[in-house]
CSV table of C-alpha atoms and ligand atoms in Angstrom, one decimal:
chain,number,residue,atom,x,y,z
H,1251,UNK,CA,-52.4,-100.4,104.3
H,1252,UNK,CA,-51.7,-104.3,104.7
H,1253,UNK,CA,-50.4,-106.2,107.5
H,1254,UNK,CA,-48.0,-109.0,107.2
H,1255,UNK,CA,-46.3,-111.1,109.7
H,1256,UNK,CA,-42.4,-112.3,110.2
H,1257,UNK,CA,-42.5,-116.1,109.0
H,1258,UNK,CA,-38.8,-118.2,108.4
H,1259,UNK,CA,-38.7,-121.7,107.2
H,1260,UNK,CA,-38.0,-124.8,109.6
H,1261,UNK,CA,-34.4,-125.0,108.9
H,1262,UNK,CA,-34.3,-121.0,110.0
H,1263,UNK,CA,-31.5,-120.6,112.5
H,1264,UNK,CA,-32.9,-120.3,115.9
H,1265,UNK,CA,-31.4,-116.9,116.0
H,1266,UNK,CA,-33.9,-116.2,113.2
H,1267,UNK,CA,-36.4,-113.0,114.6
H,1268,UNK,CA,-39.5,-114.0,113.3
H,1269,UNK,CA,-43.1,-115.0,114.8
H,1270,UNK,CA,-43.8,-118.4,112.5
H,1271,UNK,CA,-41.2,-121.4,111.5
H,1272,UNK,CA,-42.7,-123.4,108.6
H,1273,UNK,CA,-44.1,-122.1,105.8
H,1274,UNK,CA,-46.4,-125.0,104.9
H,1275,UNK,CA,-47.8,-124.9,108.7
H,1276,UNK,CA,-47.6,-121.8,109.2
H,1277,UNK,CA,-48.7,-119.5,106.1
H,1278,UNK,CA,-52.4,-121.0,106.2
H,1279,UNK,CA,-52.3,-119.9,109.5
H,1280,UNK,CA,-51.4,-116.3,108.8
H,1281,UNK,CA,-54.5,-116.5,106.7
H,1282,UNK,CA,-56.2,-118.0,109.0
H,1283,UNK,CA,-55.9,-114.9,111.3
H,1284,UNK,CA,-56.8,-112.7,108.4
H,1285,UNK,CA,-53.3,-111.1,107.7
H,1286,UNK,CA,-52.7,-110.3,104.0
H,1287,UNK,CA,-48.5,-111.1,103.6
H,1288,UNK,CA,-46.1,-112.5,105.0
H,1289,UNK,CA,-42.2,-111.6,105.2
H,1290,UNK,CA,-39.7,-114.0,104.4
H,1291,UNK,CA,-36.8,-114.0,106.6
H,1292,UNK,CA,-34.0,-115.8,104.4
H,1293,UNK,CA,-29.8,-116.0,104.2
H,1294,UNK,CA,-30.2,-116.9,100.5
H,1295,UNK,CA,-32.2,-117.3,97.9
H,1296,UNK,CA,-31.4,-121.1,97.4
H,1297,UNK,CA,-33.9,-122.0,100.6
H,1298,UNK,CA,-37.0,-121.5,98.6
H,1299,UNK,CA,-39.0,-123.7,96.6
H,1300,UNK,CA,-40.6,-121.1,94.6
H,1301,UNK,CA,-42.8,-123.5,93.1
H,1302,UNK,CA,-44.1,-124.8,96.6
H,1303,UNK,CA,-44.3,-121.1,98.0
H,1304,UNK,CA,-46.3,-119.9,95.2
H,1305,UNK,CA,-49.0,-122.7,95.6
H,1306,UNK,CA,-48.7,-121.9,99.2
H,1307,UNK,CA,-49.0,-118.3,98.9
H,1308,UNK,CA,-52.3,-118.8,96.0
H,1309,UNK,CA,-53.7,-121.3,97.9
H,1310,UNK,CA,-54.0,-119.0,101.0
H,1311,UNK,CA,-54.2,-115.5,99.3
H,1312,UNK,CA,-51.6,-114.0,100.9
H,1313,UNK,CA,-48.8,-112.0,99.2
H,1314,UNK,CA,-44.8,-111.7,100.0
H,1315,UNK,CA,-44.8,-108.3,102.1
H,1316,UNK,CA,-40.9,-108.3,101.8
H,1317,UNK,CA,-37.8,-110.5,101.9
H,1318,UNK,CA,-36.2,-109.5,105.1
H,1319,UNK,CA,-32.0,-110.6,105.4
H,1320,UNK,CA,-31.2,-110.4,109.0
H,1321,UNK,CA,-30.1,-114.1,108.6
H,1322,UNK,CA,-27.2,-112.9,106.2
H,1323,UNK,CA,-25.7,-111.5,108.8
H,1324,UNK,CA,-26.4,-113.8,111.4
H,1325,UNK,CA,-25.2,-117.0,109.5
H,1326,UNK,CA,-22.1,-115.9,107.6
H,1327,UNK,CA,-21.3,-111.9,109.5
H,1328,UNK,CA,-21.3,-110.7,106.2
H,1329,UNK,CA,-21.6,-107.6,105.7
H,1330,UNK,CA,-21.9,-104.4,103.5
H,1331,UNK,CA,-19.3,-102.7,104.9
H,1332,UNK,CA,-16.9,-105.5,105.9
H,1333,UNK,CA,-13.3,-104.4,105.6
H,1334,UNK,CA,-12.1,-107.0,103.4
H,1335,UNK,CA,-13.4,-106.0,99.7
H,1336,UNK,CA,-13.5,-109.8,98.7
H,1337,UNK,CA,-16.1,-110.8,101.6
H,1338,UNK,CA,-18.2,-107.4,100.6
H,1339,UNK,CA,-18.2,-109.4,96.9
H,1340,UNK,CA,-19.4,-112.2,98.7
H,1341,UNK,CA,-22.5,-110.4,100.4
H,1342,UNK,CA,-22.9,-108.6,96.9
H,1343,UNK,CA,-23.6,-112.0,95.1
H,1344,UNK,CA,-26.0,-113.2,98.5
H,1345,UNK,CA,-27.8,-110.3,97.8
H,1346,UNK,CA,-28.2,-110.2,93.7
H,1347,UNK,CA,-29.9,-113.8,94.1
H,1348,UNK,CA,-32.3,-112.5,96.6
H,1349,UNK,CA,-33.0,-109.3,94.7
H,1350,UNK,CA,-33.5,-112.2,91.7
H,1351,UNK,CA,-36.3,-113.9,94.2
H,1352,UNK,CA,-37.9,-110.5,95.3
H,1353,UNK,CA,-38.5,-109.7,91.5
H,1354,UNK,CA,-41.8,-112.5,92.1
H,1355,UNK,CA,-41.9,-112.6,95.7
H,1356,UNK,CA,-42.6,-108.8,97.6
H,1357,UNK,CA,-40.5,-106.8,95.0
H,1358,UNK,CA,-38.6,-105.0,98.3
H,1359,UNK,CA,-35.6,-106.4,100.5
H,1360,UNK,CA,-34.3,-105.0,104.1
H,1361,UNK,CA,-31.0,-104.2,105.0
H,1362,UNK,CA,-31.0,-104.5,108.9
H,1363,UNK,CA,-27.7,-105.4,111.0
H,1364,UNK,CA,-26.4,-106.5,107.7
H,1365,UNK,CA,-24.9,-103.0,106.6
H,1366,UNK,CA,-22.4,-103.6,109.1
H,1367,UNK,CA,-21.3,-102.2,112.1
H,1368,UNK,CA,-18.4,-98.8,112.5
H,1369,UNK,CA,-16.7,-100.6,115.6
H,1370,UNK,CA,-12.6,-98.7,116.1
H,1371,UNK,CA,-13.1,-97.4,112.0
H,1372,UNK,CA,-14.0,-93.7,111.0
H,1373,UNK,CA,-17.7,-93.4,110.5
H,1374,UNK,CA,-17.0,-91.6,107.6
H,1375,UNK,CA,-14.8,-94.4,105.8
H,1376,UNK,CA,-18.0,-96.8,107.1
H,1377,UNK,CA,-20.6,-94.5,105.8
H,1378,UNK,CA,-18.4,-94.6,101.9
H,1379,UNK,CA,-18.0,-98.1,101.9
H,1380,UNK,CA,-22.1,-98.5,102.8
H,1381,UNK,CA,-23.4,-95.7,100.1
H,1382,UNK,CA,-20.8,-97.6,97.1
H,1383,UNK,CA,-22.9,-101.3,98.0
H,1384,UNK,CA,-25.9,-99.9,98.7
H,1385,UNK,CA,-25.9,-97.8,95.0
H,1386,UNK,CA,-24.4,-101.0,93.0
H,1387,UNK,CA,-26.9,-102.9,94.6
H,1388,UNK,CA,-29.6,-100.5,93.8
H,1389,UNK,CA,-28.7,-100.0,90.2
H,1390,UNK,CA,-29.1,-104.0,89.7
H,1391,UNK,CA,-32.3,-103.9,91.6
H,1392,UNK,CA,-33.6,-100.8,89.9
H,1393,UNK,CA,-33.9,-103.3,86.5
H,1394,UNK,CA,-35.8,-105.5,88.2
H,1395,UNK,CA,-38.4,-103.2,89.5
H,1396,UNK,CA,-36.9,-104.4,93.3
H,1397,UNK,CA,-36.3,-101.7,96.4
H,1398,UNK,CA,-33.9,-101.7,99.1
H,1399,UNK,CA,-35.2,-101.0,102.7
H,1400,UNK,CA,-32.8,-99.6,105.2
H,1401,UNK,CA,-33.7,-100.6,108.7
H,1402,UNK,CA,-32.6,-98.3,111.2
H,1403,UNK,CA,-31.4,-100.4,114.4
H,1404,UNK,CA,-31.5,-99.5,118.0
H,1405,UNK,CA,-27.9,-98.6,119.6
H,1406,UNK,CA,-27.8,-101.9,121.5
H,1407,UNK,CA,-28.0,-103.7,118.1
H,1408,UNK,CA,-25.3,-102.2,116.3
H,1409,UNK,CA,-23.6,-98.5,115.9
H,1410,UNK,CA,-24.3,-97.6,112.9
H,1411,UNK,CA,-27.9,-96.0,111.5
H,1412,UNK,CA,-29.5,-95.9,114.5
H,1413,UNK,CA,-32.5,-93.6,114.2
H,1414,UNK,CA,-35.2,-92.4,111.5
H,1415,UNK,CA,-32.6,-89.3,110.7
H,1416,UNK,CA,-29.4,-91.1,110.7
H,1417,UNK,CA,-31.5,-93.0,107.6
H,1418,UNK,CA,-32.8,-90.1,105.7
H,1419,UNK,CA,-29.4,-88.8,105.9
H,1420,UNK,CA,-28.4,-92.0,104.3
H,1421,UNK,CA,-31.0,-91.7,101.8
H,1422,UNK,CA,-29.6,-88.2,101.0
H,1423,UNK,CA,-26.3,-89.9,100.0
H,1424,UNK,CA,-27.3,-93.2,98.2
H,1425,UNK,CA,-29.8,-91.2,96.1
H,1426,UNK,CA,-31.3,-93.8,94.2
H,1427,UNK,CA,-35.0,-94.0,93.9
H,1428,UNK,CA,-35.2,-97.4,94.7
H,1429,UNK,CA,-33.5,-97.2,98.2
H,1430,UNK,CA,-36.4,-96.5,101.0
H,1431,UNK,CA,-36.5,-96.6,104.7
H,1432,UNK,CA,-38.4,-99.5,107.1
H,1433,UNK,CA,-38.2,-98.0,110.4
H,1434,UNK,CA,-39.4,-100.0,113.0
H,1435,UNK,CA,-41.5,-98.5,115.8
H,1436,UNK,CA,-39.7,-100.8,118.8
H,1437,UNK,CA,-36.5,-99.0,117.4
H,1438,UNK,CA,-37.8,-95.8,117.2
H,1439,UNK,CA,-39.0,-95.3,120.2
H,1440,UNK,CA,-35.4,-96.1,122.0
H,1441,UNK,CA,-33.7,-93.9,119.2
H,1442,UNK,CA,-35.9,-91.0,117.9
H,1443,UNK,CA,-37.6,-88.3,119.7
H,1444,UNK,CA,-41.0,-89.2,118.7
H,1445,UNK,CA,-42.6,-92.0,117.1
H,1446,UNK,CA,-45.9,-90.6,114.6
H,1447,UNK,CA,-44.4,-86.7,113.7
H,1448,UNK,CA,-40.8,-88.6,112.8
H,1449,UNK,CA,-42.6,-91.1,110.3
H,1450,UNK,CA,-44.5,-88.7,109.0
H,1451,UNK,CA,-42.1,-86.0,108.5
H,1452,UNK,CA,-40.3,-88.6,106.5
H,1453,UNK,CA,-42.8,-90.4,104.8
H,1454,UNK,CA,-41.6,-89.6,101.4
H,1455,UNK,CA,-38.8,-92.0,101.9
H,1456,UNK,CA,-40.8,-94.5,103.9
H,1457,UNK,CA,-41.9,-97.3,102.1
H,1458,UNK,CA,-42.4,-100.5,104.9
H,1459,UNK,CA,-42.9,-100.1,108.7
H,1460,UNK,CA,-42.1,-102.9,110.9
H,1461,UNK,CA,-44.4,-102.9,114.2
H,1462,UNK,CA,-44.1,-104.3,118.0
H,1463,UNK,CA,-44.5,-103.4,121.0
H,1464,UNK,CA,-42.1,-101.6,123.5
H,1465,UNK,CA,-41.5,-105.0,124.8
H,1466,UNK,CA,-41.0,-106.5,121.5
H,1467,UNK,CA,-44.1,-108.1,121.7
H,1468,UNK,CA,-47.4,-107.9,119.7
H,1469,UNK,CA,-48.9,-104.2,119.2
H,1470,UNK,CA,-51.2,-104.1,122.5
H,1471,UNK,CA,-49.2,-105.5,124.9
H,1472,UNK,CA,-46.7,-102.8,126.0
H,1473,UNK,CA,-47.1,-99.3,126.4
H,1474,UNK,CA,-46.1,-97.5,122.3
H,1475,UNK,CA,-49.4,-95.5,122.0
H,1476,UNK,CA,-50.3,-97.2,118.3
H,1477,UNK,CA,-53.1,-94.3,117.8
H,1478,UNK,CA,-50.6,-91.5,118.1
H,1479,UNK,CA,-48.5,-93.6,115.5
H,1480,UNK,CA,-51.7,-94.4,113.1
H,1481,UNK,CA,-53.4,-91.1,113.2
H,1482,UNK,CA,-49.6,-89.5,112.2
H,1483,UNK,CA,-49.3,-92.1,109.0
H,1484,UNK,CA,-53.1,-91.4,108.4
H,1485,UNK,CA,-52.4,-88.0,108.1
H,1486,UNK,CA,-49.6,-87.8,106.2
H,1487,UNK,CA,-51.1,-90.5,103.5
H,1488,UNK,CA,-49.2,-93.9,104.3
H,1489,UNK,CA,-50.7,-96.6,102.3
H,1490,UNK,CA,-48.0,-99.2,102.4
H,1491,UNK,CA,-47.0,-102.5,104.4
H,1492,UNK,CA,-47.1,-102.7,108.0
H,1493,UNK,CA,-45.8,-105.8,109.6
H,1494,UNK,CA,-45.6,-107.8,112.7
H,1495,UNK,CA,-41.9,-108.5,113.9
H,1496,UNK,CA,-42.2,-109.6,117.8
H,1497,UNK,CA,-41.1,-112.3,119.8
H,1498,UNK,CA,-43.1,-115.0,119.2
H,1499,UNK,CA,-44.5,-114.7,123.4
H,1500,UNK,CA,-46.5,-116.7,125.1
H,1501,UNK,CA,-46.0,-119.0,122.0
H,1502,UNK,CA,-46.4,-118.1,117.9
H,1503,UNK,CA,-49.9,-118.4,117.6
H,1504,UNK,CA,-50.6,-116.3,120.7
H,1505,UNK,CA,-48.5,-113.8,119.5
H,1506,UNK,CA,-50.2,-114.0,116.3
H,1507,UNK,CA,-53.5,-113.6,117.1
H,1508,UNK,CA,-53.1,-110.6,119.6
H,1509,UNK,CA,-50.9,-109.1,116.9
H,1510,UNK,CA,-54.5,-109.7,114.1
H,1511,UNK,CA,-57.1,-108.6,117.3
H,1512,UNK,CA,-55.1,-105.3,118.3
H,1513,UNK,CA,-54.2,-104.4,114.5
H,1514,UNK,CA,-56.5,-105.7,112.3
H,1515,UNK,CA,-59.7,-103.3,113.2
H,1516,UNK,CA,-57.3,-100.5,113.5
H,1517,UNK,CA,-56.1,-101.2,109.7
H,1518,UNK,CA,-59.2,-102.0,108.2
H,1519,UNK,CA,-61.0,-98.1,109.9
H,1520,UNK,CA,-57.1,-96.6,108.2
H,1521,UNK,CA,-58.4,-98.6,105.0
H,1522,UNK,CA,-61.8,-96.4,104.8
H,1523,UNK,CA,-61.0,-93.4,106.0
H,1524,UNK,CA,-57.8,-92.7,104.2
H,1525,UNK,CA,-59.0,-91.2,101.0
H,1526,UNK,CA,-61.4,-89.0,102.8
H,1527,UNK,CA,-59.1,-87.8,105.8
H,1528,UNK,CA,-55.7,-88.2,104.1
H,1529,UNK,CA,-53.9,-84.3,103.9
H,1530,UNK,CA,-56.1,-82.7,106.1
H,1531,UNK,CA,-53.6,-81.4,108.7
H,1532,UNK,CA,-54.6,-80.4,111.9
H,1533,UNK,CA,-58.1,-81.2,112.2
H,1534,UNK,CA,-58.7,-82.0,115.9
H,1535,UNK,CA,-61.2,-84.7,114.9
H,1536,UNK,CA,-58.5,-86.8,113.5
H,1537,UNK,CA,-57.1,-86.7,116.8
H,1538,UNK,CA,-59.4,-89.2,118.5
H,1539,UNK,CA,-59.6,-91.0,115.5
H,1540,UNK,CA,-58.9,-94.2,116.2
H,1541,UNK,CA,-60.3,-93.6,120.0
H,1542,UNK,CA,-56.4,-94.4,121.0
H,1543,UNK,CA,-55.1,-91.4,121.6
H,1544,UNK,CA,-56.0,-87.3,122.5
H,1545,UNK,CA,-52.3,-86.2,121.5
S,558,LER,C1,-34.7,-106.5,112.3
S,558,LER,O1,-35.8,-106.2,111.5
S,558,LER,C2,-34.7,-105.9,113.6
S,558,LER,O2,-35.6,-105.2,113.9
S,558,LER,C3,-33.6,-106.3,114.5
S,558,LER,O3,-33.8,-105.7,115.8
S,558,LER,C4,-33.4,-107.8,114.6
S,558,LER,O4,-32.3,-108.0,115.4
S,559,MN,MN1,-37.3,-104.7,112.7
């Protein structure tokens, strides 16, 4: 498991839901604090030097977790499912240039608020409209060795794809093997009945978990039991990204480095005892494991 941390650049829109702003300030930082990615919220590909964030990237040692797109959404109110076919073109041709920058930067891409909302429309018109983008997109990301990560969205966010289910469901219907889930634990715990058993009853389709508090701010500083979540993704094998998307409270680097205390020695005792405890269901040791939880 790796942890990475929500980072846009300075010209991000303050409606932009990440922890850092400035990637040459702020990616040495994120080092710094000892996390090993970070994920690029963007609105196109065009804001990136690639050059610069490579040399950034190397100098630090970090990697691109993934290429997150709320901004998309926020900037133009594209969408996947807009109901005019020419603006779903538009959103298309956003979203082949950032599957072009993922190829060398994180290889995966979220689809948050972006897919659209149902609003006065049949869900089941929506839900069409959403599978025929999402598999187009997939089948040009699929060359590139690039997967789409469907984020489901609390109810207050947006009405369409709320909880962990509503997503596999989804899954079910796109049916490409480069589509995957990213829930996020602040959403889950509003939407699904539980937090640990959900993910891992799912895992097979999980491939990026974003993490923050019930507050929405850093792992440690609300009340989401994080062992109950661990031990279930321990159990059930999860060796993917997790990463930090909070409000950046007090300030970014505060939020940062309670985010690296609270997670980082839970990740790195996941990081040796997953190949020894992985698959072994039920065995009440695991339970305490990370001195959490007793559920
Ligand atoms: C995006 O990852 C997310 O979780 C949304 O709540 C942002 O509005
Ligand atoms: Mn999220």
């Amino acid at each position: 498991m790796k942890l990475s941390i929500a980072i846009a650049d300075t010209h991000a829109l303050p409606s932009a839901f990440v922890v850092y702003r400035g990637f040459e300030e702020c990616i040495p930082k994120a080092a710094a604090l000892g996390f090993d990615g970070v994920e690029l919220a963007l609105k196109e590909a065009g804001e990136i030097n690639e050059r610069r964030l490579h040399e950034l990237l190397d100098e630090n040692g970090l990697l691109v977790s993934c290429i997150s797109t709320g901004q998309v959404y926020a900037d133009t109110g594209l969408m996947f499912t807009h109901p005019d076919a020419s603006k779903r073109e538009e959103v298309k041709k956003i979203f082949r240039g950032l599957i072009d920058l993922a190829q060398d930067f994180g290889k995966m891409i979220n689809i948050g608020r972006v897919r659209g909302s149902i609003g006065d429309r049949d869900k089941e018109e929506v839900e069409c409209i959403f599978v025929e983008v999402a598999r187009e997109l997939c089948t040009y990301a699929l060359k590139k060795d690039v997967t789409l990560i469907l984020e489901p969205v609390n109810r207050y966010e947006i009405d369409f794809i709320n909880s962990v289910e509503e997503g596999v469901e989804l899954m079910k219907k796109i049916d490409m093997p480069n589509m995957k889930l990213m829930p996020d634990v602040f959403h889950m715990n509003i939407e699904d009945r539980t937090i640990g058993p959900e993910l891992s009853k799912n895992i097979e389709y999980i491939r990026y978990i974003h993490m923050a508090d019930s507050n929405r701010l850093a792992p440690g500083e609300g009340h989401l039991d994080f062992g109950e979540v661990f031990y279930h993704l321990l159990k059930s094998g999860y060796d993917g990204w997790v990463s930090a998307e909070i409000l950046p409270r007090p300030d970014p680097d505060e939020a940062a480095r309670q985010t690296a205390d609270f997670l980082l020695p839970l990740i790195r005792k996941y990081n040796n005892d997953i190949k020894t405890v992985a698959g072994r269901n039920g065995n009440g040791t695991l339970a305490q494991h990370f001195g959490l939880t007793n559920k």
